[in-house]
Amino acid sequence: TIRDANENVPEQLYMQFQLNYTQNGASYVHVHTKIIPTSNSPDCLVANSFNPKIELVYLMKSISYQVLKGKFTTDQLQRIRYQLDTVAVHKHKSQEFLKYYYGLRRTPLFTTRNASPDERVLFLHQIDHSSIETSLCYALPTAIQFQFGKKLTPLPSQDLLSDPTATLVDGGFFVGVRYAQQDSEDIEAAKVAAKLIVDARFPEPVYIDTVIGGSQDRFFKSKLIPTDDHGAKLLETQDIPFENFVELVEKRSKGD
C-alpha cells in the first residue's frame, strides 16, 4: 500500500468542478466538490474493489497493444497466458472473471487457430479501440434468445446447437442471427435488434444471418463454449471444457 511505501498521502483527495452560467440576466457560479478516498483511508478497502470486467478489459488492451508493437513473440504470449492462469487461481471466487477469462483464452489474442494472420491483427486492433462492453463480447459472446416476445440470455454453450429458438449472438466484431427454417415475429425481432447493434458500433461488425445447419452456422459453432466433456465432443474442440477449467482452478487455489 501507499502507507507501506512511506509516502505521505492523505486519507482523502478532493476534486472540485466549477460551473459558470447565466440565468435571467444574472451570472452564477456553482462549485461541486467530490471527495475521493485513497488506499490510506479506512473507508477504502482495495481488496473489495475488484471489478472483474474492468480488470479483464485492461489485460486485453495492454496485451494486444504489446503484441501489435512486436514486443511479444508467440512463445512469450503463451507464457503470459500461463501467468494469467495463476491470476485466475487468485480470483477463483469470482465466477464472472473465470467465465470471461476462459473465453478470452480461446480468442485470437492467445491462439492463431481458426484465424488468418490478417484476421488476428484486425482482432487486436479492434480490442485496442473498443469500449469495455464491446471488448467483453470479444472474450465471451453475448447470446440473446427471442421467444414469444420475451428475451432470454443463456450462456453461449453447446446447448444452443440444437435449440431452434431465434438467437442473436454478439461477438463484438461480429453480430449474427441464428434460427430454424421458418418465419416468425421472434426472428424478425432478433434481426432488428442485431441491425441496431451493427449500425451503432464502430468499426462496424460483420453481420451474419443463417439458419441452423447453414453454411455460416459453423462460424457460430466455433464461438460456443463446451461446458463439459459431452459439449467438447459436440463442438469437436480440444479446448478444456469450462467445468473442468473451473475445477482445475479451484484445486490450484487450494494447493492441490
Tab-separated table of C-alpha atoms in Angstrom:
chain	number	residue	atom	x	y	z
A	1	THR	CA	0.000	0.000	0.000
A	2	ILE	CA	0.995	3.631	-0.151
A	3	ARG	CA	1.376	3.635	3.629
A	4	ASP	CA	3.872	0.755	3.400
A	5	ALA	CA	5.866	2.772	0.878
A	6	ASN	CA	6.197	5.555	3.491
A	7	GLU	CA	4.626	8.105	1.182
A	8	ASN	CA	2.694	10.960	2.720
A	9	VAL	CA	-0.715	10.649	1.062
A	10	PRO	CA	-3.871	11.919	2.800
A	11	GLU	CA	-6.792	9.622	3.502
A	12	GLN	CA	-8.961	11.696	1.181
A	13	LEU	CA	-8.442	13.668	-2.013
A	14	TYR	CA	-10.735	16.461	-3.196
A	15	MET	CA	-11.737	17.405	-6.727
A	16	GLN	CA	-13.812	20.476	-7.488
A	17	PHE	CA	-15.840	21.328	-10.581
A	18	GLN	CA	-16.811	24.935	-11.263
A	19	LEU	CA	-19.757	25.795	-13.494
A	20	ASN	CA	-20.343	29.381	-14.641
A	21	TYR	CA	-23.765	30.162	-16.084
A	22	THR	CA	-26.279	32.960	-16.543
A	23	GLN	CA	-29.982	32.917	-15.762
A	24	ASN	CA	-32.474	35.766	-16.146
A	25	GLY	CA	-29.648	38.190	-16.842
A	26	ALA	CA	-27.714	37.307	-13.688
A	27	SER	CA	-24.383	35.423	-13.508
A	28	TYR	CA	-23.908	32.467	-11.166
A	29	VAL	CA	-21.085	30.165	-10.131
A	30	HIS	CA	-21.798	26.631	-8.921
A	31	VAL	CA	-18.976	24.646	-7.284
A	32	HIS	CA	-19.338	20.910	-6.738
A	33	THR	CA	-16.822	19.045	-4.540
A	34	LYS	CA	-16.090	15.333	-4.964
A	35	ILE	CA	-14.380	13.506	-2.093
A	36	ILE	CA	-12.217	10.573	-3.227
A	37	PRO	CA	-10.912	8.181	-0.532
A	38	THR	CA	-7.379	6.881	-1.128
A	39	SER	CA	-5.934	3.499	-0.185
A	40	ASN	CA	-4.838	5.116	3.100
A	41	SER	CA	-8.454	5.686	4.066
A	42	PRO	CA	-10.056	3.168	6.456
A	43	ASP	CA	-13.214	3.509	4.333
A	44	CYS	CA	-11.437	2.311	1.168
A	45	LEU	CA	-10.998	-1.460	1.057
A	46	VAL	CA	-8.886	-2.094	-2.046
A	47	ALA	CA	-9.353	-5.849	-1.796
A	48	ASN	CA	-13.113	-5.435	-2.114
A	49	SER	CA	-12.915	-3.015	-5.043
A	50	PHE	CA	-12.004	-5.700	-7.607
A	51	ASN	CA	-14.034	-5.280	-10.783
A	52	PRO	CA	-13.613	-8.388	-12.975
A	53	LYS	CA	-14.856	-6.723	-16.150
A	54	ILE	CA	-12.572	-3.692	-15.910
A	55	GLU	CA	-9.531	-5.791	-14.984
A	56	LEU	CA	-10.143	-8.221	-17.825
A	57	VAL	CA	-10.501	-5.488	-20.448
A	58	TYR	CA	-7.348	-3.829	-19.099
A	59	LEU	CA	-5.472	-7.105	-19.618
A	60	MET	CA	-6.889	-7.454	-23.140
A	61	LYS	CA	-5.925	-3.942	-24.198
A	62	SER	CA	-2.458	-3.969	-22.635
A	63	ILE	CA	-1.543	-7.349	-24.138
A	64	SER	CA	-2.935	-6.579	-27.605
A	65	TYR	CA	-1.032	-3.268	-27.654
A	66	GLN	CA	2.239	-5.034	-26.832
A	67	VAL	CA	1.621	-7.706	-29.487
A	68	LEU	CA	0.925	-5.092	-32.174
A	69	LYS	CA	4.142	-3.295	-31.218
A	70	GLY	CA	6.050	-6.528	-31.839
A	71	LYS	CA	7.150	-6.876	-28.223
A	72	PHE	CA	5.680	-10.354	-27.711
A	73	THR	CA	6.587	-13.438	-29.707
A	74	THR	CA	4.194	-16.393	-29.893
A	75	ASP	CA	6.170	-18.247	-27.198
A	76	GLN	CA	6.204	-15.203	-24.928
A	77	LEU	CA	2.464	-14.786	-25.383
A	78	GLN	CA	1.868	-18.369	-24.318
A	79	ARG	CA	3.975	-17.811	-21.213
A	80	ILE	CA	1.844	-14.778	-20.442
A	81	ARG	CA	-1.263	-16.920	-20.765
A	82	TYR	CA	0.178	-19.354	-18.239
A	83	GLN	CA	0.899	-16.427	-15.921
A	84	LEU	CA	-2.693	-15.276	-16.305
A	85	ASP	CA	-3.805	-18.768	-15.334
A	86	THR	CA	-2.169	-18.009	-11.990
A	87	VAL	CA	-4.165	-14.772	-11.810
A	88	ALA	CA	-7.312	-16.833	-12.371
A	89	VAL	CA	-6.321	-19.002	-9.411
A	90	HIS	CA	-6.152	-15.928	-7.180
A	91	LYS	CA	-9.541	-14.777	-8.497
A	92	HIS	CA	-11.174	-18.219	-8.292
A	93	LYS	CA	-14.003	-16.921	-6.117
A	94	SER	CA	-15.173	-14.648	-8.933
A	95	GLN	CA	-17.149	-16.902	-11.289
A	96	GLU	CA	-17.719	-13.899	-13.525
A	97	PHE	CA	-13.971	-13.397	-14.002
A	98	LEU	CA	-13.412	-17.110	-14.687
A	99	LYS	CA	-16.192	-17.163	-17.272
A	100	TYR	CA	-14.797	-14.238	-19.248
A	101	TYR	CA	-11.176	-15.296	-18.822
A	102	TYR	CA	-11.953	-18.804	-20.069
A	103	GLY	CA	-13.485	-17.295	-23.192
A	104	LEU	CA	-10.523	-14.949	-23.635
A	105	ARG	CA	-8.065	-17.863	-23.661
A	106	ARG	CA	-9.785	-19.192	-26.805
A	107	THR	CA	-9.679	-15.940	-28.804
A	108	PRO	CA	-7.105	-14.836	-31.439
A	109	LEU	CA	-5.397	-12.851	-28.675
A	110	PHE	CA	-3.775	-16.083	-27.460
A	111	THR	CA	-4.272	-18.540	-30.308
A	112	THR	CA	-3.934	-18.441	-34.088
A	113	ARG	CA	-6.364	-21.308	-34.554
A	114	ASN	CA	-9.384	-20.564	-36.772
A	115	ALA	CA	-7.968	-17.130	-37.652
A	116	SER	CA	-5.749	-15.971	-40.504
A	117	PRO	CA	-2.828	-13.578	-39.761
A	118	ASP	CA	-4.837	-10.653	-41.162
A	119	GLU	CA	-7.904	-11.549	-39.097
A	120	ARG	CA	-5.791	-11.780	-35.949
A	121	VAL	CA	-4.195	-8.359	-36.494
A	122	LEU	CA	-7.624	-6.854	-37.120
A	123	PHE	CA	-8.902	-8.503	-33.938
A	124	LEU	CA	-6.058	-6.962	-31.906
A	125	HIS	CA	-6.720	-3.501	-33.361
A	126	GLN	CA	-10.415	-3.858	-32.532
A	127	ILE	CA	-9.592	-4.634	-28.907
A	128	ASP	CA	-7.425	-1.525	-28.659
A	129	HIS	CA	-10.176	0.758	-29.987
A	130	SER	CA	-13.311	-0.739	-28.427
A	131	SER	CA	-15.355	0.095	-25.356
A	132	ILE	CA	-15.485	-2.111	-22.269
A	133	GLU	CA	-18.831	-3.615	-23.289
A	134	THR	CA	-17.661	-4.478	-26.819
A	135	SER	CA	-14.325	-5.856	-25.587
A	136	LEU	CA	-16.119	-8.192	-23.207
A	137	CYS	CA	-18.072	-9.569	-26.171
A	138	TYR	CA	-14.735	-10.413	-27.810
A	139	ALA	CA	-13.886	-12.554	-24.788
A	140	LEU	CA	-17.333	-14.073	-24.342
A	141	PRO	CA	-20.064	-13.550	-26.962
A	142	THR	CA	-23.448	-12.480	-25.650
A	143	ALA	CA	-26.412	-14.635	-26.641
A	144	ILE	CA	-29.959	-13.266	-26.593
A	145	GLN	CA	-32.858	-15.558	-27.403
A	146	PHE	CA	-36.196	-14.214	-28.618
A	147	GLN	CA	-39.075	-16.443	-27.608
A	148	PHE	CA	-42.747	-15.433	-27.698
A	149	GLY	CA	-41.877	-11.772	-27.266
A	150	LYS	CA	-39.523	-12.416	-24.329
A	151	LYS	CA	-35.717	-12.150	-24.203
A	152	LEU	CA	-33.505	-14.790	-22.585
A	153	THR	CA	-29.718	-14.553	-22.072
A	154	PRO	CA	-28.292	-18.093	-21.894
A	155	LEU	CA	-24.598	-18.963	-21.720
A	156	PRO	CA	-23.304	-19.387	-25.302
A	157	SER	CA	-22.656	-23.106	-24.817
A	158	GLN	CA	-23.169	-26.300	-26.813
A	159	ASP	CA	-26.807	-26.276	-25.669
A	160	LEU	CA	-27.525	-23.711	-28.394
A	161	LEU	CA	-26.501	-26.123	-31.155
A	162	SER	CA	-29.866	-27.865	-31.392
A	163	ASP	CA	-32.013	-25.053	-29.992
A	164	PRO	CA	-34.363	-23.760	-32.743
A	165	THR	CA	-35.086	-20.540	-30.835
A	166	ALA	CA	-34.238	-17.342	-32.725
A	167	THR	CA	-30.918	-16.270	-31.208
A	168	LEU	CA	-28.866	-13.099	-31.531
A	169	VAL	CA	-25.152	-13.621	-30.911
A	170	ASP	CA	-22.965	-10.562	-30.310
A	171	GLY	CA	-19.270	-11.398	-30.569
A	172	GLY	CA	-18.089	-7.789	-30.672
A	173	PHE	CA	-16.534	-7.947	-34.128
A	174	PHE	CA	-19.497	-9.917	-35.471
A	175	VAL	CA	-23.228	-9.835	-34.816
A	176	GLY	CA	-25.470	-12.544	-36.144
A	177	VAL	CA	-28.896	-14.101	-36.009
A	178	ARG	CA	-29.333	-17.884	-35.951
A	179	TYR	CA	-32.711	-19.545	-36.342
A	180	ALA	CA	-34.651	-22.551	-37.622
A	181	GLN	CA	-36.038	-22.636	-41.165
A	182	GLN	CA	-39.249	-20.794	-40.508
A	183	ASP	CA	-40.553	-17.237	-40.413
A	184	SER	CA	-41.737	-15.761	-37.155
A	185	GLU	CA	-42.037	-12.474	-35.279
A	186	ASP	CA	-39.230	-13.611	-32.962
A	187	ILE	CA	-36.832	-13.994	-35.896
A	188	GLU	CA	-37.702	-10.536	-37.173
A	189	ALA	CA	-37.241	-9.085	-33.676
A	190	ALA	CA	-33.798	-10.709	-33.450
A	191	LYS	CA	-32.820	-9.310	-36.864
A	192	VAL	CA	-33.983	-5.816	-35.943
A	193	ALA	CA	-32.022	-5.931	-32.661
A	194	ALA	CA	-28.921	-7.165	-34.496
A	195	LYS	CA	-29.145	-4.386	-37.089
A	196	LEU	CA	-29.391	-1.781	-34.329
A	197	ILE	CA	-26.153	-3.074	-32.798
A	198	VAL	CA	-24.385	-3.122	-36.177
A	199	ASP	CA	-25.463	0.422	-37.051
A	200	ALA	CA	-24.472	1.830	-33.643
A	201	ARG	CA	-20.998	0.291	-33.411
A	202	PHE	CA	-17.741	1.462	-34.964
A	203	PRO	CA	-15.885	-0.151	-36.534
A	204	GLU	CA	-18.944	-1.828	-37.983
A	205	PRO	CA	-19.107	-5.524	-37.043
A	206	VAL	CA	-19.723	-8.284	-39.565
A	207	TYR	CA	-23.404	-9.217	-39.808
A	208	ILE	CA	-24.306	-12.902	-40.194
A	209	ASP	CA	-27.760	-14.273	-40.936
A	210	THR	CA	-28.032	-18.053	-41.004
A	211	VAL	CA	-30.373	-20.940	-40.434
A	212	ILE	CA	-29.338	-23.818	-38.199
A	213	GLY	CA	-27.074	-26.084	-40.233
A	214	GLY	CA	-26.460	-23.431	-42.892
A	215	SER	CA	-23.098	-22.689	-44.484
A	216	GLN	CA	-22.289	-19.941	-41.964
A	217	ASP	CA	-23.539	-21.877	-38.952
A	218	ARG	CA	-20.019	-23.234	-38.475
A	219	PHE	CA	-18.963	-19.698	-37.533
A	220	PHE	CA	-21.345	-19.742	-34.557
A	221	LYS	CA	-20.296	-23.255	-33.605
A	222	SER	CA	-16.657	-22.168	-33.228
A	223	LYS	CA	-17.692	-19.448	-30.733
A	224	LEU	CA	-19.733	-21.689	-28.449
A	225	ILE	CA	-18.311	-22.843	-25.125
A	226	PRO	CA	-18.023	-26.540	-24.232
A	227	THR	CA	-19.306	-26.665	-20.670
A	228	ASP	CA	-18.434	-30.358	-20.143
A	229	ASP	CA	-16.816	-33.338	-21.888
A	230	HIS	CA	-20.010	-34.051	-23.816
A	231	GLY	CA	-20.054	-30.476	-25.064
A	232	ALA	CA	-16.427	-30.718	-26.189
A	233	LYS	CA	-17.316	-33.734	-28.334
A	234	LEU	CA	-20.335	-31.991	-29.836
A	235	LEU	CA	-18.298	-28.900	-30.713
A	236	GLU	CA	-15.367	-31.024	-31.891
A	237	THR	CA	-12.886	-28.953	-29.909
A	238	GLN	CA	-9.757	-29.863	-27.994
A	239	ASP	CA	-10.265	-26.984	-25.536
A	240	ILE	CA	-10.647	-27.970	-21.923
A	241	PRO	CA	-14.369	-27.800	-21.005
A	242	PHE	CA	-15.398	-24.882	-18.823
A	243	GLU	CA	-16.436	-27.064	-15.876
A	244	ASN	CA	-13.064	-28.840	-15.945
A	245	PHE	CA	-11.294	-25.476	-16.132
A	246	VAL	CA	-13.129	-24.220	-13.031
A	247	GLU	CA	-12.338	-27.449	-11.149
A	248	LEU	CA	-8.660	-27.138	-12.072
A	249	VAL	CA	-8.531	-23.511	-10.923
A	250	GLU	CA	-10.194	-24.368	-7.595
A	251	LYS	CA	-7.763	-27.236	-6.995
A	252	ARG	CA	-4.771	-24.986	-7.666
A	253	SER	CA	-6.200	-22.359	-5.320
A	254	LYS	CA	-6.074	-24.988	-2.553
A	255	GLY	CA	-2.535	-26.014	-3.444
A	256	ASP	CA	-3.540	-29.436	-4.812
